[in-house]
Amino acid sequence: MNDCSSGKCGLTYEQRRILHEKGTERAFTSPLNDEKRQGVFHCAGCGEQLFSSEHKYDSGSGWPSFYAPINEKALGEDTDYDIGYARTEIHCAKCGGHMGHVFPDGPKPTGLRYCINGAALNFTPKTG
Ligand code: FE
């Protein structure tokens, strides 16, 4: 992972807190929670494509939610016990930046809910 302590990485304090320290943004604070355009969501840390609008849905949680990543290799998983029980932490497979968690209460066809910090993503709307 890049060392952004110098502040030269171009990330905000909030983005570094999430990506590098596994922080969580407050619910309903990310503009991407309400983003409904077609397009691709990139890792804010390294630019890798992680999620597509195709798989985005409104979970009501206040965090951008997807039922699948953009491809099978985009994300890495870890188990964390930060709040007392096991959760599956997900991060960018390329740079290691923390994205959020995945829960088994999502919609069909996967039944998964990728609960993502909007500040960990950059959205590129589809053109044309
Ligand atoms: Fe990344």
PDB file of N, CA and C in Angstrom, residues 1 7 13-14 23-24 31 39 41 44 46 50 58 69 78 83-84 86 97-98 102 119:
ATOM      1  N   MET A   1       0.849  -1.209   0.000  1.00  0.00           N
ATOM      2  CA  MET A   1       0.000   0.000   0.000  1.00  0.00           C
ATOM      3  C   MET A   1       0.877   1.249   0.000  1.00  0.00           C
ATOM      4  N   GLY A   7       0.819  13.069   2.511  1.00  0.00           N
ATOM      5  CA  GLY A   7      -0.295  13.820   1.962  1.00  0.00           C
ATOM      6  C   GLY A   7      -0.170  14.045   0.469  1.00  0.00           C
ATOM      7  N   TYR A  13      -8.292  13.413   4.031  1.00  0.00           N
ATOM      8  CA  TYR A  13      -8.126  12.771   5.332  1.00  0.00           C
ATOM      9  C   TYR A  13      -9.144  11.652   5.510  1.00  0.00           C
ATOM     10  N   GLU A  14     -10.400  11.935   5.134  1.00  0.00           N
ATOM     11  CA  GLU A  14     -11.467  10.932   5.266  1.00  0.00           C
ATOM     12  C   GLU A  14     -11.176   9.701   4.403  1.00  0.00           C
ATOM     13  N   GLY A  23     -11.456   2.648   8.342  1.00  0.00           N
ATOM     14  CA  GLY A  23     -12.501   3.484   8.927  1.00  0.00           C
ATOM     15  C   GLY A  23     -13.815   3.295   8.185  1.00  0.00           C
ATOM     16  N   THR A  24     -14.862   3.886   8.752  1.00  0.00           N
ATOM     17  CA  THR A  24     -16.194   3.821   8.135  1.00  0.00           C
ATOM     18  C   THR A  24     -16.772   5.223   8.093  1.00  0.00           C
ATOM     19  N   PRO A  31     -22.300  11.069  -1.493  1.00  0.00           N
ATOM     20  CA  PRO A  31     -23.140  11.329  -2.672  1.00  0.00           C
ATOM     21  C   PRO A  31     -23.323  10.064  -3.525  1.00  0.00           C
ATOM     22  N   GLY A  39     -22.423   3.493 -14.923  1.00  0.00           N
ATOM     23  CA  GLY A  39     -21.007   3.798 -14.932  1.00  0.00           C
ATOM     24  C   GLY A  39     -20.218   2.820 -14.085  1.00  0.00           C
ATOM     25  N   PHE A  41     -17.384   2.252 -10.820  1.00  0.00           N
ATOM     26  CA  PHE A  41     -16.850   2.745  -9.553  1.00  0.00           C
ATOM     27  C   PHE A  41     -15.419   2.235  -9.400  1.00  0.00           C
ATOM     28  N   ALA A  44     -10.603   4.567  -4.944  1.00  0.00           N
ATOM     29  CA  ALA A  44     -10.087   5.928  -4.784  1.00  0.00           C
ATOM     30  C   ALA A  44      -8.586   5.923  -4.514  1.00  0.00           C
ATOM     31  N   CYS A  46      -6.237   3.605  -5.951  1.00  0.00           N
ATOM     32  CA  CYS A  46      -5.363   3.240  -7.079  1.00  0.00           C
ATOM     33  C   CYS A  46      -6.044   3.325  -8.438  1.00  0.00           C
ATOM     34  N   LEU A  50     -13.699  -1.477  -9.591  1.00  0.00           N
ATOM     35  CA  LEU A  50     -14.138  -2.422  -8.553  1.00  0.00           C
ATOM     36  C   LEU A  50     -15.615  -2.791  -8.636  1.00  0.00           C
ATOM     37  N   ASP A  58     -30.357  -0.174  -3.945  1.00  0.00           N
ATOM     38  CA  ASP A  58     -30.595   0.633  -2.751  1.00  0.00           C
ATOM     39  C   ASP A  58     -30.915  -0.287  -1.578  1.00  0.00           C
ATOM     40  N   PRO A  69     -19.138  -7.646  -7.092  1.00  0.00           N
ATOM     41  CA  PRO A  69     -18.068  -6.781  -7.598  1.00  0.00           C
ATOM     42  C   PRO A  69     -18.055  -6.813  -9.121  1.00  0.00           C
ATOM     43  N   ASP A  78     -11.011 -10.464   4.030  1.00  0.00           N
ATOM     44  CA  ASP A  78     -10.381 -10.792   5.309  1.00  0.00           C
ATOM     45  C   ASP A  78     -11.500 -10.917   6.325  1.00  0.00           C
ATOM     46  N   ILE A  83     -15.951  -5.259  15.707  1.00  0.00           N
ATOM     47  CA  ILE A  83     -17.098  -4.894  16.538  1.00  0.00           C
ATOM     48  C   ILE A  83     -17.637  -6.101  17.295  1.00  0.00           C
ATOM     49  N   GLY A  84     -16.749  -7.062  17.557  1.00  0.00           N
ATOM     50  CA  GLY A  84     -17.101  -8.131  18.489  1.00  0.00           C
ATOM     51  C   GLY A  84     -17.542  -9.431  17.857  1.00  0.00           C
ATOM     52  N   ALA A  86     -17.512 -11.818  13.927  1.00  0.00           N
ATOM     53  CA  ALA A  86     -16.815 -11.951  12.649  1.00  0.00           C
ATOM     54  C   ALA A  86     -17.574 -11.261  11.526  1.00  0.00           C
ATOM     55  N   GLY A  97      -6.541  -1.155  -0.350  1.00  0.00           N
ATOM     56  CA  GLY A  97      -7.387  -0.143   0.287  1.00  0.00           C
ATOM     57  C   GLY A  97      -8.707  -0.737   0.774  1.00  0.00           C
ATOM     58  N   HIS A  98      -9.051  -0.418   2.010  1.00  0.00           N
ATOM     59  CA  HIS A  98     -10.286  -0.938   2.614  1.00  0.00           C
ATOM     60  C   HIS A  98     -11.504  -0.334   1.922  1.00  0.00           C
ATOM     61  N   VAL A 102     -18.826  -7.311   3.404  1.00  0.00           N
ATOM     62  CA  VAL A 102     -19.851  -8.015   2.628  1.00  0.00           C
ATOM     63  C   VAL A 102     -20.672  -8.872   3.586  1.00  0.00           C
ATOM     64  N   ALA A 119     -16.613   7.097   0.058  1.00  0.00           N
ATOM     65  CA  ALA A 119     -15.367   7.864  -0.001  1.00  0.00           C
ATOM     66  C   ALA A 119     -14.196   7.021  -0.482  1.00  0.00           C
TER      67      ALA A 119
END
